[in-house]
Amino acid sequence: MTTDLIEIWKEIEDPDFHVAENQLHPSPKPFTVLNGSKLRSVPIPEKIDILGDGVISLGQLTTIIGQGGTGKSRVTMQIALSQILGWSMAGLKTHPEPLKHLLIGTENSIYRQKSEYQKMTQSLSPEQREQVDAHMFFHVVQEMDDAFIHLGSDDIRKKWVDTFEIVNPDVVYIDPYGEVHVGDINKDADVRHTLREITKVCRRFNPRTSIVIVHHGRTGRANIAQAVGWDKGNYALGSKALYSGARSQINIAPADPDDASRIIFSCGKSNDAKPFDPVGLKLDDTTMLYGIDAAFDLQAWKADVEGKRNQTNFTIAEALQAIQSGASNVRKIHQKLGGSEAGSKRSLERILAKAKSEGYFRFGKKGYFLTKKGKDVLAQVTEE
């Protein structure tokens, strides 16, 4: 009976149907496999580093991880601007030829985007500004539909594809990852699925588009300490599949609990190159750009976040006494008070900032000098 049915089916089957079906739903191809000889001889594109040595490269997935309010979005904007102008960023070199950068996400309002972009570019020459304007593209939440970028919808995926067809960026920054994620952010399978969807839409027209995912880090003193060291792979919220999927990871953490302008920029992962050393950065409120914080002390920072320093080390009175005795700057005051053995320079800077804000001393042509208020405080301390 079965043989008869097969023969009958062959007689009535339309061969054109099979051709059309195979065109619509072709059989999957096997994985690409090369033997050793072919691997040795196969031509591959030149590796192009966008930031540092493999920190961000074309065709690579990089993550930027940090707690809310630590300046992740501002850092990504500065990375893009620095690359276009050939500037270094956090001491890391950038690719010398300007590339196209697309910042896509819903983390920040158009008001903040415009304000910070204007400040970042205000000191540029007309030629530099024109170059940056031509190579930076911002997704802004201006219409209702601009606010929805979740990759779980066919309609929204099409909007992503259409946007990439228009801009065709070399680098795309997705900020924040949580807004595009499909499923449970704590499940490996859902994270891997989302990364595949991101890759498909971002590299639809350019297979070498660099993808930079901006994501939130774990909060709290113990988790902030994981920005560096053995536990740096545990820094991001959610499944470790995001860490596994990235070739490189940048960790951003607060450098000072009392000063939001100071952050630490460190390497959370580097699969393709030597990891870069942690560096302290300080925000310039006028330009909204981060510069190297020469006063950053990594060991003191580690001790602070690990809770190993439970005292201030220096007092305002001690700092004022050092100034009165002729120490006219931070370095001299630090030396006068015993140097690193007595406490970190960052700890002293916090004390000096507080003393200056309260009017105990001022800064003149010859350095620090005490005000009447500062002299009165010292006089009271001496009497006691």
Short mmCIF file of C-alpha atoms in Angstrom, two decimals:
data_model
loop_
_atom_site.label_atom_id
_atom_site.label_comp_id
_atom_site.label_asym_id
_atom_site.label_seq_id
_atom_site.Cartn_x
_atom_site.Cartn_y
_atom_site.Cartn_z
CA MET A 1 0.00 0.00 0.00
CA THR A 2 2.83 2.44 0.96
CA THR A 3 4.68 1.75 -2.31
CA ASP A 4 1.51 2.43 -4.30
CA LEU A 5 0.97 5.77 -2.54
CA ILE A 6 4.56 6.85 -3.27
CA GLU A 7 4.18 6.00 -6.94
CA ILE A 8 0.87 7.86 -7.13
CA TRP A 9 2.47 10.91 -5.45
CA LYS A 10 5.35 10.91 -7.93
CA GLU A 11 2.89 10.93 -10.82
CA ILE A 12 0.88 13.91 -9.52
CA GLU A 13 3.74 15.91 -7.91
CA ASP A 14 4.56 19.22 -9.58
CA PRO A 15 8.36 19.44 -10.05
CA ASP A 16 8.16 23.24 -10.22
CA PHE A 17 6.82 23.22 -6.67
CA HIS A 18 10.06 21.70 -5.37
CA VAL A 19 12.14 24.29 -7.21
CA ALA A 20 10.14 27.17 -5.74
CA GLU A 21 10.20 25.64 -2.25
CA ASN A 22 13.98 25.16 -2.33
CA GLN A 23 14.45 28.76 -3.38
CA LEU A 24 12.31 30.02 -0.51
CA HIS A 25 13.66 27.61 2.10
CA PRO A 26 17.09 26.43 0.99
CA SER A 27 18.73 23.64 2.93
CA PRO A 28 21.22 24.92 5.51
CA LYS A 29 24.87 24.85 4.52
CA PRO A 30 27.43 22.99 6.63
CA PHE A 31 29.82 24.96 8.82
CA THR A 32 32.86 26.42 7.12
CA VAL A 33 35.78 24.07 7.82
CA LEU A 34 39.36 24.57 6.61
CA ASN A 35 42.26 22.20 6.90
CA GLY A 36 45.56 23.49 8.24
CA SER A 37 46.97 24.28 4.80
CA LYS A 38 43.94 26.31 3.74
CA LEU A 39 43.80 28.13 7.07
CA ARG A 40 47.44 29.13 6.64
CA SER A 41 46.82 30.51 3.15
CA VAL A 42 43.31 31.96 3.43
CA PRO A 43 43.28 35.77 3.01
CA ILE A 44 41.66 37.68 5.89
CA PRO A 45 40.88 41.40 6.29
CA GLU A 46 43.44 43.58 8.03
CA LYS A 47 42.77 43.95 11.76
CA ILE A 48 41.78 47.56 12.40
CA ASP A 49 41.84 48.76 15.99
CA ILE A 50 39.47 51.62 16.74
CA LEU A 51 40.59 52.09 20.34
CA GLY A 52 43.80 50.79 21.90
CA ASP A 53 45.20 47.38 21.07
CA GLY A 54 42.08 45.30 20.50
CA VAL A 55 39.94 47.23 22.99
CA ILE A 56 37.51 48.13 20.18
CA SER A 57 38.17 46.73 16.69
CA LEU A 58 36.23 46.41 13.45
CA GLY A 59 34.20 43.21 13.34
CA GLN A 60 34.44 42.81 17.11
CA LEU A 61 31.95 42.84 19.99
CA THR A 62 32.99 45.01 22.95
CA THR A 63 31.06 45.74 26.14
CA ILE A 64 31.22 48.83 28.36
CA ILE A 65 30.03 48.05 31.88
CA GLY A 66 29.34 50.49 34.70
CA GLN A 67 26.85 51.51 37.38
CA GLY A 68 24.21 54.11 36.62
CA GLY A 69 25.54 57.66 36.82
CA THR A 70 29.20 56.78 36.21
CA GLY A 71 29.32 58.41 32.78
CA LYS A 72 29.07 55.39 30.46
CA SER A 73 27.14 57.30 27.79
CA ARG A 74 29.50 60.26 28.00
CA VAL A 75 32.51 57.95 27.67
CA THR A 76 31.06 56.29 24.55
CA MET A 77 30.45 59.69 22.96
CA GLN A 78 34.01 60.73 23.76
CA ILE A 79 35.40 57.50 22.29
CA ALA A 80 33.59 58.22 19.02
CA LEU A 81 34.65 61.88 18.93
CA SER A 82 38.25 61.00 19.80
CA GLN A 83 38.48 58.40 17.04
CA ILE A 84 37.15 60.79 14.42
CA LEU A 85 39.72 63.42 15.40
CA GLY A 86 42.56 60.95 15.98
CA TRP A 87 42.83 61.86 19.67
CA SER A 88 43.82 59.38 22.35
CA MET A 89 41.21 58.33 24.89
CA ALA A 90 42.18 57.32 28.45
CA GLY A 91 45.76 57.08 27.21
CA LEU A 92 44.77 54.65 24.42
CA LYS A 93 45.44 55.49 20.78
CA THR A 94 42.63 55.62 18.22
CA HIS A 95 42.47 54.67 14.53
CA PRO A 96 43.83 57.64 12.54
CA GLU A 97 41.25 57.63 9.74
CA PRO A 98 37.77 58.93 10.72
CA LEU A 99 35.05 56.26 10.80
CA LYS A 100 31.28 56.54 11.02
CA HIS A 101 29.81 56.09 14.51
CA LEU A 102 26.14 55.49 15.34
CA LEU A 103 24.96 55.89 18.94
CA ILE A 104 21.63 54.14 19.31
CA GLY A 105 19.61 53.82 22.50
CA THR A 106 17.13 55.34 24.88
CA GLU A 107 19.27 55.95 27.97
CA ASN A 108 19.47 59.73 27.50
CA SER A 109 17.10 62.47 26.40
CA ILE A 110 17.72 64.61 23.33
CA TYR A 111 18.27 67.57 25.70
CA ARG A 112 21.26 65.89 27.35
CA GLN A 113 22.59 64.57 24.05
CA LYS A 114 22.51 68.00 22.43
CA SER A 115 23.90 69.82 25.48
CA GLU A 116 26.87 67.50 25.98
CA TYR A 117 27.64 67.22 22.26
CA GLN A 118 27.73 71.02 21.97
CA LYS A 119 30.07 71.30 24.97
CA MET A 120 32.33 68.54 23.66
CA THR A 121 32.69 70.25 20.29
CA GLN A 122 32.63 73.94 21.28
CA SER A 123 36.42 74.35 21.34
CA LEU A 124 36.98 72.59 18.00
CA SER A 125 38.03 74.44 14.89
CA PRO A 126 35.37 74.81 12.16
CA GLU A 127 37.13 72.09 10.15
CA GLN A 128 37.21 69.70 13.12
CA ARG A 129 33.58 70.37 13.94
CA GLU A 130 32.55 69.72 10.35
CA GLN A 131 34.47 66.42 10.37
CA VAL A 132 32.89 65.27 13.63
CA ASP A 133 29.40 66.31 12.51
CA ALA A 134 29.77 64.25 9.32
CA HIS A 135 30.84 61.08 11.14
CA MET A 136 28.67 60.98 14.29
CA PHE A 137 25.04 59.88 14.14
CA PHE A 138 22.65 59.98 17.11
CA HIS A 139 19.45 58.02 17.57
CA VAL A 140 17.24 60.49 19.46
CA VAL A 141 13.90 59.93 21.15
CA GLN A 142 11.93 62.60 19.31
CA GLU A 143 8.85 60.64 18.22
CA MET A 144 6.90 58.07 20.25
CA ASP A 145 8.21 55.14 18.20
CA ASP A 146 11.82 56.24 18.73
CA ALA A 147 11.58 55.05 22.33
CA PHE A 148 11.06 51.39 21.44
CA ILE A 149 14.18 49.49 20.33
CA HIS A 150 13.43 46.01 21.72
CA LEU A 151 14.60 43.32 19.30
CA GLY A 152 11.74 40.95 20.10
CA SER A 153 9.44 42.64 17.57
CA ASP A 154 9.57 42.08 13.79
CA ASP A 155 8.52 45.69 13.16
CA ILE A 156 11.27 47.08 15.37
CA ARG A 157 13.89 44.77 13.86
CA LYS A 158 12.93 46.16 10.46
CA LYS A 159 13.44 49.69 11.81
CA TRP A 160 16.94 48.68 12.91
CA VAL A 161 17.73 47.23 9.49
CA ASP A 162 16.35 50.29 7.67
CA THR A 163 18.39 52.59 9.93
CA PHE A 164 21.59 50.65 9.25
CA GLU A 165 20.92 50.72 5.53
CA ILE A 166 20.75 54.53 5.67
CA VAL A 167 23.71 55.20 7.99
CA ASN A 168 25.90 52.11 7.32
CA PRO A 169 28.09 52.81 10.37
CA ASP A 170 31.54 51.38 11.06
CA VAL A 171 30.87 51.40 14.81
CA VAL A 172 27.54 51.14 16.62
CA TYR A 173 27.06 51.78 20.35
CA ILE A 174 23.93 50.25 21.93
CA ASP A 175 22.99 52.06 25.14
CA PRO A 176 21.58 50.47 27.22
CA TYR A 177 21.65 46.75 26.49
CA GLY A 178 18.61 46.16 28.69
CA GLU A 179 16.37 48.03 26.26
CA VAL A 180 17.12 45.66 23.36
CA HIS A 181 17.40 42.40 25.32
CA VAL A 182 14.91 39.63 24.52
CA GLY A 183 13.81 37.41 27.41
CA ASP A 184 15.38 37.02 30.85
CA ILE A 185 18.68 38.89 31.22
CA ASN A 186 19.82 36.25 33.73
CA LYS A 187 19.40 33.31 31.33
CA ASP A 188 22.34 32.33 29.11
CA ALA A 189 20.10 31.14 26.26
CA ASP A 190 18.19 34.45 26.12
CA VAL A 191 21.39 36.52 26.18
CA ARG A 192 22.94 34.44 23.39
CA HIS A 193 19.74 34.79 21.34
CA THR A 194 19.78 38.56 21.81
CA LEU A 195 23.45 38.79 20.79
CA ARG A 196 22.64 36.84 17.60
CA GLU A 197 19.77 39.24 16.83
CA ILE A 198 22.01 42.26 17.47
CA THR A 199 24.69 40.83 15.18
CA LYS A 200 22.20 40.10 12.38
CA VAL A 201 20.76 43.62 12.27
CA CYS A 202 24.02 45.50 12.89
CA ARG A 203 26.03 43.58 10.27
CA ARG A 204 23.32 43.17 7.65
CA PHE A 205 25.07 45.58 5.27
CA ASN A 206 28.58 45.66 6.71
CA PRO A 207 29.95 42.41 8.18
CA ARG A 208 32.82 44.32 9.83
CA THR A 209 30.69 46.74 11.82
CA SER A 210 32.09 47.02 15.34
CA ILE A 211 29.42 46.49 18.02
CA VAL A 212 29.80 48.17 21.42
CA ILE A 213 27.18 47.20 24.01
CA VAL A 214 26.75 49.52 27.00
CA HIS A 215 25.36 47.72 30.03
CA HIS A 216 24.83 48.25 33.75
CA GLY A 217 27.22 46.90 36.36
CA ARG A 218 26.38 45.53 39.77
CA THR A 219 26.07 48.13 42.51
CA GLY A 220 27.46 48.26 46.03
CA ARG A 221 30.95 48.54 47.46
CA ALA A 222 31.80 44.83 47.06
CA ASN A 223 30.65 44.77 43.44
CA ILE A 224 32.41 48.02 42.52
CA ALA A 225 35.65 46.43 43.70
CA GLN A 226 35.18 43.87 40.91
CA ALA A 227 35.94 46.49 38.26
CA VAL A 228 39.54 45.27 38.52
CA GLY A 229 41.23 42.08 39.67
CA TRP A 230 40.20 38.45 39.74
CA ASP A 231 36.45 39.09 39.79
CA LYS A 232 36.28 41.57 36.87
CA GLY A 233 34.29 39.03 34.83
CA ASN A 234 31.49 39.25 37.41
CA TYR A 235 31.05 43.01 37.03
CA ALA A 236 28.02 43.11 34.73
CA LEU A 237 24.41 42.48 35.68
CA GLY A 238 22.82 39.27 34.47
CA SER A 239 24.09 36.18 32.68
CA LYS A 240 27.80 35.61 32.08
CA ALA A 241 26.96 34.83 28.43
CA LEU A 242 27.42 38.54 27.65
CA TYR A 243 30.93 38.42 29.09
CA SER A 244 31.66 35.24 27.14
CA GLY A 245 30.32 36.67 23.87
CA ALA A 246 32.47 39.82 23.99
CA ARG A 247 36.06 39.88 22.80
CA SER A 248 36.83 42.86 24.99
CA GLN A 249 35.24 44.58 27.98
CA ILE A 250 35.71 48.04 29.46
CA ASN A 251 34.78 48.47 33.12
CA ILE A 252 33.85 51.91 34.44
CA ALA A 253 33.55 52.53 38.18
CA PRO A 254 33.33 55.54 40.49
CA ALA A 255 36.79 56.58 41.68
CA ASP A 256 35.57 58.74 44.54
CA PRO A 257 32.24 58.40 46.40
CA ASP A 258 32.22 62.14 47.05
CA ASP A 259 33.18 63.31 43.56
CA ALA A 260 31.11 62.03 40.61
CA SER A 261 33.49 63.66 38.13
CA ARG A 262 36.17 61.06 38.88
CA ILE A 263 35.94 57.54 37.42
CA ILE A 264 38.20 54.54 36.90
CA PHE A 265 38.53 53.16 33.34
CA SER A 266 39.79 49.57 33.41
CA CYS A 267 40.03 46.42 31.32
CA GLY A 268 37.45 43.77 32.21
CA LYS A 269 38.48 41.41 29.42
CA SER A 270 40.85 41.30 26.46
CA ASN A 271 40.83 38.17 24.31
CA ASP A 272 42.89 39.44 21.38
CA ALA A 273 45.57 41.62 22.98
CA LYS A 274 47.34 42.46 26.22
CA PRO A 275 44.93 44.08 28.73
CA PHE A 276 45.46 47.81 29.32
CA ASP A 277 46.24 49.11 32.81
CA PRO A 278 43.50 50.81 34.88
CA VAL A 279 43.52 54.59 34.62
CA GLY A 280 41.75 57.32 36.57
CA LEU A 281 39.78 59.90 34.58
CA LYS A 282 38.40 63.28 35.63
CA LEU A 283 35.55 65.11 33.90
CA ASP A 284 36.01 68.72 32.79
CA ASP A 285 32.63 70.35 33.44
CA THR A 286 33.23 72.94 30.73
CA THR A 287 34.03 70.60 27.84
CA MET A 288 32.31 67.48 29.24
CA LEU A 289 35.42 65.51 28.26
CA TYR A 290 37.40 63.16 30.48
CA GLY A 291 41.12 63.69 30.96
CA ILE A 292 43.73 61.61 32.78
CA ASP A 293 43.48 62.08 36.56
CA ALA A 294 47.15 62.27 37.58
CA ALA A 295 46.18 62.11 41.26
CA PHE A 296 44.44 58.73 40.93
CA ASP A 297 45.94 56.12 43.25
CA LEU A 298 44.86 52.60 42.27
CA GLN A 299 46.07 50.94 45.49
CA ALA A 300 44.31 53.53 47.65
CA TRP A 301 41.15 53.09 45.57
CA LYS A 302 41.27 49.31 46.07
CA ALA A 303 41.72 49.78 49.80
CA ASP A 304 38.79 52.20 49.93
CA VAL A 305 36.29 49.99 48.08
CA GLU A 306 37.42 46.86 49.91
CA GLY A 307 36.80 48.61 53.23
CA LYS A 308 40.39 48.31 54.42
CA ARG A 309 40.74 52.01 55.19
CA ASN A 310 38.40 52.94 58.00
CA GLN A 311 39.89 56.32 58.85
CA THR A 312 40.45 59.60 57.04
CA ASN A 313 44.24 59.53 57.58
CA PHE A 314 44.54 63.32 57.51
CA THR A 315 42.63 66.10 59.25
CA ILE A 316 41.89 69.65 58.11
CA ALA A 317 43.95 70.99 61.03
CA GLU A 318 46.99 68.96 59.96
CA ALA A 319 46.67 70.22 56.39
CA LEU A 320 46.39 73.83 57.59
CA GLN A 321 49.45 73.41 59.79
CA ALA A 322 51.42 72.16 56.80
CA ILE A 323 50.31 75.18 54.75
CA GLN A 324 51.24 77.54 57.57
CA SER A 325 54.72 76.00 57.73
CA GLY A 326 55.31 76.77 54.05
CA ALA A 327 53.92 73.79 52.09
CA SER A 328 52.33 75.50 49.11
CA ASN A 329 50.85 72.63 47.05
CA VAL A 330 49.40 69.12 47.41
CA ARG A 331 52.70 67.32 46.86
CA LYS A 332 54.54 69.38 49.49
CA ILE A 333 51.70 69.09 51.99
CA HIS A 334 51.59 65.32 51.44
CA GLN A 335 55.34 65.06 52.04
CA LYS A 336 55.09 67.29 55.11
CA LEU A 337 52.45 65.02 56.62
CA GLY A 338 54.41 61.81 56.13
CA GLY A 339 53.71 60.83 52.51
CA SER A 340 52.12 57.55 51.43
CA GLU A 341 52.90 55.86 54.73
CA ALA A 342 50.58 58.30 56.49
CA GLY A 343 47.83 58.24 53.84
CA SER A 344 47.08 58.48 50.14
CA LYS A 345 47.33 61.69 48.17
CA ARG A 346 43.69 61.23 47.09
CA SER A 347 42.63 61.20 50.74
CA LEU A 348 44.57 64.43 51.28
CA GLU A 349 43.02 66.01 48.19
CA ARG A 350 39.54 65.33 49.55
CA ILE A 351 40.48 67.02 52.83
CA LEU A 352 41.99 70.00 51.02
CA ALA A 353 38.93 70.35 48.77
CA LYS A 354 36.70 70.43 51.85
CA ALA A 355 38.97 72.94 53.64
CA LYS A 356 39.08 75.23 50.61
CA SER A 357 35.31 75.09 50.09
CA GLU A 358 34.86 76.10 53.74
CA GLY A 359 37.21 79.06 53.29
CA TYR A 360 40.19 77.97 55.40
CA PHE A 361 42.74 78.70 52.67
CA ARG A 362 43.06 80.18 49.20
CA PHE A 363 45.34 79.72 46.19
CA GLY A 364 47.61 82.59 45.15
CA LYS A 365 50.64 83.20 42.92
CA LYS A 366 52.94 81.47 45.42
CA GLY A 367 50.56 78.58 46.12
CA TYR A 368 48.27 77.93 49.07
CA PHE A 369 47.93 80.50 51.86
CA LEU A 370 45.74 80.57 54.96
CA THR A 371 42.79 82.90 55.31
CA LYS A 372 41.91 84.59 58.61
CA LYS A 373 39.39 81.81 59.19
CA GLY A 374 42.11 79.19 58.72
CA LYS A 375 44.51 81.01 61.08
CA ASP A 376 41.76 81.27 63.69
CA VAL A 377 41.16 77.51 63.49
CA LEU A 378 44.85 76.81 64.01
CA ALA A 379 44.97 79.22 66.93
CA GLN A 380 42.08 77.35 68.57
CA VAL A 381 43.79 73.99 68.00
CA THR A 382 47.02 75.32 69.54
CA GLU A 383 45.19 76.63 72.60
CA GLU A 384 43.48 73.28 73.12
#
